[in-house]
Short mmCIF file of N, CA and C in Angstrom, two decimals:
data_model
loop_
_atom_site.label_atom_id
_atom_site.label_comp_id
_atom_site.label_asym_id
_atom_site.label_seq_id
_atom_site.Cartn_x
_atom_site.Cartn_y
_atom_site.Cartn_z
N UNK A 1 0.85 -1.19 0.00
CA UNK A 1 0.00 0.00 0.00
C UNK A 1 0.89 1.24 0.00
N UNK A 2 0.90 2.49 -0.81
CA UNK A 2 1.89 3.27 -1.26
C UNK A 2 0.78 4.36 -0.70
N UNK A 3 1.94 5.51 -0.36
CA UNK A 3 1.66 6.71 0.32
C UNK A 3 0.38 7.17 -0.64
N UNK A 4 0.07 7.16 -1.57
CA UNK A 4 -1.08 7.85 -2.27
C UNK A 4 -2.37 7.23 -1.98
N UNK A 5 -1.74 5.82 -1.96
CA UNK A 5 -3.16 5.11 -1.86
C UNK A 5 -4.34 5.59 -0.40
N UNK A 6 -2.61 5.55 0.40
CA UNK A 6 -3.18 6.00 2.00
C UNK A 6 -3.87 6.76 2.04
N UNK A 7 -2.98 8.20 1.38
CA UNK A 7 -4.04 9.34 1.63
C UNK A 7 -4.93 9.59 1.08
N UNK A 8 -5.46 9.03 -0.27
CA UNK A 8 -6.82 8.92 -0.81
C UNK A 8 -7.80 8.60 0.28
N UNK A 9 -7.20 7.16 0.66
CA UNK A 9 -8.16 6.08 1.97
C UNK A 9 -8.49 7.38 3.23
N UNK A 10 -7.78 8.02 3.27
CA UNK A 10 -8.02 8.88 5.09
C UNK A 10 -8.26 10.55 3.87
N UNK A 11 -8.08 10.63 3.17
CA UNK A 11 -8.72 11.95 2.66
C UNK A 11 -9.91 12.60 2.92
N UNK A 12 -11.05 11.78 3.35
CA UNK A 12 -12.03 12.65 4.04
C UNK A 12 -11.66 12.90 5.87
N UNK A 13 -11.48 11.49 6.16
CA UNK A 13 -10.63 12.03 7.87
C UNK A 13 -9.14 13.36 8.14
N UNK A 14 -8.29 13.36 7.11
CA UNK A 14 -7.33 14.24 6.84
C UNK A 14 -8.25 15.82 6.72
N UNK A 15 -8.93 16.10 5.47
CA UNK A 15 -9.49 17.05 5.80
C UNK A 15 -10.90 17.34 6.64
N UNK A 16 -11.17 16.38 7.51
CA UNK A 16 -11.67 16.66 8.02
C UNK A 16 -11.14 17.18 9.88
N UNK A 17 -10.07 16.54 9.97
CA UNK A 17 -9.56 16.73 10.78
C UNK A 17 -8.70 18.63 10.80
N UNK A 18 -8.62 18.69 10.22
CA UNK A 18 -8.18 20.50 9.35
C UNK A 18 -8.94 20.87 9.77
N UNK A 19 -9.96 21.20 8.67
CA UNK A 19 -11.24 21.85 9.14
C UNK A 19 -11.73 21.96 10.56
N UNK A 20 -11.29 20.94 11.52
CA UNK A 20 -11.74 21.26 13.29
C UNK A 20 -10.71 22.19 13.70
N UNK A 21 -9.34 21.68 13.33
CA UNK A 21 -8.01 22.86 13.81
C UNK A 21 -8.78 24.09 13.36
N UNK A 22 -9.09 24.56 12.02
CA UNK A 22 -8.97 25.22 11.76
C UNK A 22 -9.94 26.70 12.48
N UNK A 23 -10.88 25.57 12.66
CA UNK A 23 -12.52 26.01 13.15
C UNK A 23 -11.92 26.43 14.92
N UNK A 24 -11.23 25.14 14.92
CA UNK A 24 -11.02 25.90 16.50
C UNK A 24 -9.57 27.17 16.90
N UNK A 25 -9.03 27.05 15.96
CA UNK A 25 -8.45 28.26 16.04
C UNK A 25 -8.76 29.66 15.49
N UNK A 26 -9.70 29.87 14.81
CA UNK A 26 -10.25 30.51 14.18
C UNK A 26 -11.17 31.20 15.28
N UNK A 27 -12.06 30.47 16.11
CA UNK A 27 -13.10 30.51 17.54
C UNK A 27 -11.95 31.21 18.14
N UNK A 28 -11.06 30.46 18.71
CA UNK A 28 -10.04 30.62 19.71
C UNK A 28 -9.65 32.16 19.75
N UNK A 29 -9.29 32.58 18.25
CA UNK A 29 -8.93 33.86 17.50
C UNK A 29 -9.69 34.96 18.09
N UNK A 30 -11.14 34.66 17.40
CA UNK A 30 -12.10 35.24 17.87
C UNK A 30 -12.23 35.81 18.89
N UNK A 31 -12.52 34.94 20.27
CA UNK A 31 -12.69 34.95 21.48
C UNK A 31 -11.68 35.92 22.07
N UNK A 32 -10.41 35.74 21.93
CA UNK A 32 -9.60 36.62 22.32
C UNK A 32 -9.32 37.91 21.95
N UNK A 33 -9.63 38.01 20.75
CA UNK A 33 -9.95 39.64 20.12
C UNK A 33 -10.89 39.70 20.31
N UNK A 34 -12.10 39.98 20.30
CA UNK A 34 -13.50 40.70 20.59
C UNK A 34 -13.74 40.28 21.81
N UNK A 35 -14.25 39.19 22.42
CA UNK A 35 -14.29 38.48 23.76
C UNK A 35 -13.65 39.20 24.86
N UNK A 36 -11.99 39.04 24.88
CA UNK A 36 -11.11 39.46 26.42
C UNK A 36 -11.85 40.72 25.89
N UNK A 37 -11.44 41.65 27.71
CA UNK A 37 -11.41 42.95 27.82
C UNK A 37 -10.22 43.34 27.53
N UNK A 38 -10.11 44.68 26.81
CA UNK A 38 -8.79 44.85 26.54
C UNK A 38 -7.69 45.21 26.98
#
């Protein structure tokens, strides 16, 4: 089984796993600029 095949096989878990980093740093972002007091 060759590296392409892999990441085809986990290509929806791969980006789906992104998309949560991304989502939660993005929140995280958020929260601390508008959210904290300044």
């Amino acid at each position: 089984m060759g590296l392409t095949e892999m990441f085809k096989g986990d290509n929806q878990l791969y980006i789906l796993c992104i998309l949560l980093v991304l989502k939660y740093n993005v929140c995280s972002h958020i929260e601390g600029t508008f959210l904290s007091p300044p």
